Short mmCIF file of C-alpha atoms in Angstrom, two decimals:
data_model
loop_
_atom_site.label_atom_id
_atom_site.label_comp_id
_atom_site.label_asym_id
_atom_site.label_seq_id
_atom_site.Cartn_x
_atom_site.Cartn_y
_atom_site.Cartn_z
CA UNK A 28 0.00 0.00 0.00
CA UNK A 29 1.30 3.44 -0.91
CA UNK A 30 0.98 6.19 1.67
CA UNK A 31 0.81 9.87 0.90
CA UNK A 32 3.69 11.18 2.99
CA UNK A 33 2.40 14.74 2.70
CA UNK A 34 -0.61 13.80 4.80
CA UNK A 35 1.67 13.56 7.84
CA UNK A 36 2.14 17.01 9.44
CA UNK A 37 5.61 16.14 10.75
CA UNK A 38 6.85 15.39 7.22
CA UNK A 39 5.20 18.11 5.14
CA UNK A 40 6.87 21.02 6.94
CA UNK A 41 10.55 20.12 6.31
CA UNK A 42 9.86 19.12 2.70
CA UNK A 43 7.94 22.32 1.98
CA UNK A 44 10.55 24.42 3.77
CA UNK A 45 13.35 22.87 1.69
CA UNK A 46 11.52 23.63 -1.55
CA UNK A 47 10.80 27.16 -0.36
CA UNK A 48 14.43 27.84 0.60
CA UNK A 49 15.59 26.52 -2.76
CA UNK A 50 13.31 29.04 -4.45
CA UNK A 51 10.90 26.46 -5.84
CA UNK A 52 7.87 28.45 -4.75
CA UNK A 53 5.39 26.96 -7.20
CA UNK A 54 6.39 23.40 -6.32
CA UNK A 55 6.29 24.17 -2.61
CA UNK A 56 2.86 25.79 -2.97
CA UNK A 57 1.46 22.82 -4.93
CA UNK A 58 2.67 20.45 -2.22
CA UNK A 59 1.14 22.17 0.79
CA UNK A 60 -1.93 20.92 2.56
CA UNK A 61 -4.30 23.38 4.14
CA UNK A 62 -3.10 23.72 7.74
CA UNK A 63 -5.27 22.46 10.56
CA UNK A 64 -4.97 21.86 14.28
CA UNK A 65 -2.46 19.05 13.68
CA UNK A 66 0.10 21.42 12.15
CA UNK A 67 2.71 23.50 13.93
CA UNK A 68 2.87 27.28 14.17
CA UNK A 69 5.96 27.15 11.96
CA UNK A 70 4.03 25.33 9.25
CA UNK A 71 1.24 27.92 9.40
CA UNK A 72 3.85 30.68 9.04
CA UNK A 73 5.44 28.97 6.06
CA UNK A 74 2.08 28.52 4.35
CA UNK A 75 1.33 32.22 4.92
CA UNK A 76 4.59 33.19 3.22
CA UNK A 77 3.94 30.88 0.29
CA UNK A 78 0.35 32.08 -0.03
CA UNK A 79 1.55 35.69 -0.15
CA UNK A 80 4.08 34.85 -2.86
CA UNK A 81 1.41 33.02 -4.86
CA UNK A 82 -1.15 35.78 -4.18
CA UNK A 83 -3.60 33.39 -2.48
CA UNK A 84 -4.98 35.93 -0.03
CA UNK A 85 -7.88 33.73 1.07
CA UNK A 86 -5.37 31.15 2.31
CA UNK A 87 -3.41 33.91 4.05
CA UNK A 88 -6.53 35.06 5.91
CA UNK A 89 -7.49 31.50 6.79
CA UNK A 90 -4.02 30.78 8.20
CA UNK A 91 -3.88 33.98 10.22
CA UNK A 92 -7.31 33.33 11.75
CA UNK A 93 -6.37 29.75 12.58
CA UNK A 94 -3.05 30.86 14.09
CA UNK A 95 -4.87 33.20 16.45
CA UNK A 96 -7.41 30.53 17.37
CA UNK A 97 -4.92 27.70 17.86
CA UNK A 98 -2.03 29.66 19.34
CA UNK A 99 -3.68 32.36 21.51
CA UNK A 100 -0.48 33.17 23.40
CA UNK A 101 1.57 34.17 20.37
CA UNK A 102 3.55 37.37 20.75
CA UNK A 103 2.54 38.99 17.47
CA UNK A 104 -1.23 38.61 17.83
CA UNK A 105 -1.92 42.33 17.31
CA UNK A 106 0.28 42.37 14.21
CA UNK A 107 -1.60 39.40 12.77
CA UNK A 108 -4.97 41.01 13.44
CA UNK A 109 -3.81 44.14 11.64
CA UNK A 110 -2.64 42.09 8.67
CA UNK A 111 -6.03 40.37 8.46
CA UNK A 112 -7.73 43.77 8.29
CA UNK A 113 -5.37 44.92 5.53
CA UNK A 114 -6.04 41.93 3.25
#
């Protein structure tokens, strides 16, 4: 049986980050899965950056809202709220 490795949150982040750092933005963007409560804050941040580059502002807003909901103690909460209003 073949497993989709990208369905595992612990694997998708380092693979996506490597593609992103190599400048393969389109490939990294195609490989992301929409973040959920199983993903880390770092993965959400990476998806936000990729979504900005690819001009997917709906995904940016989704990620920011989820980051605030899932990680209420983050230091930059006010900054994120302001960014949501600006999109």
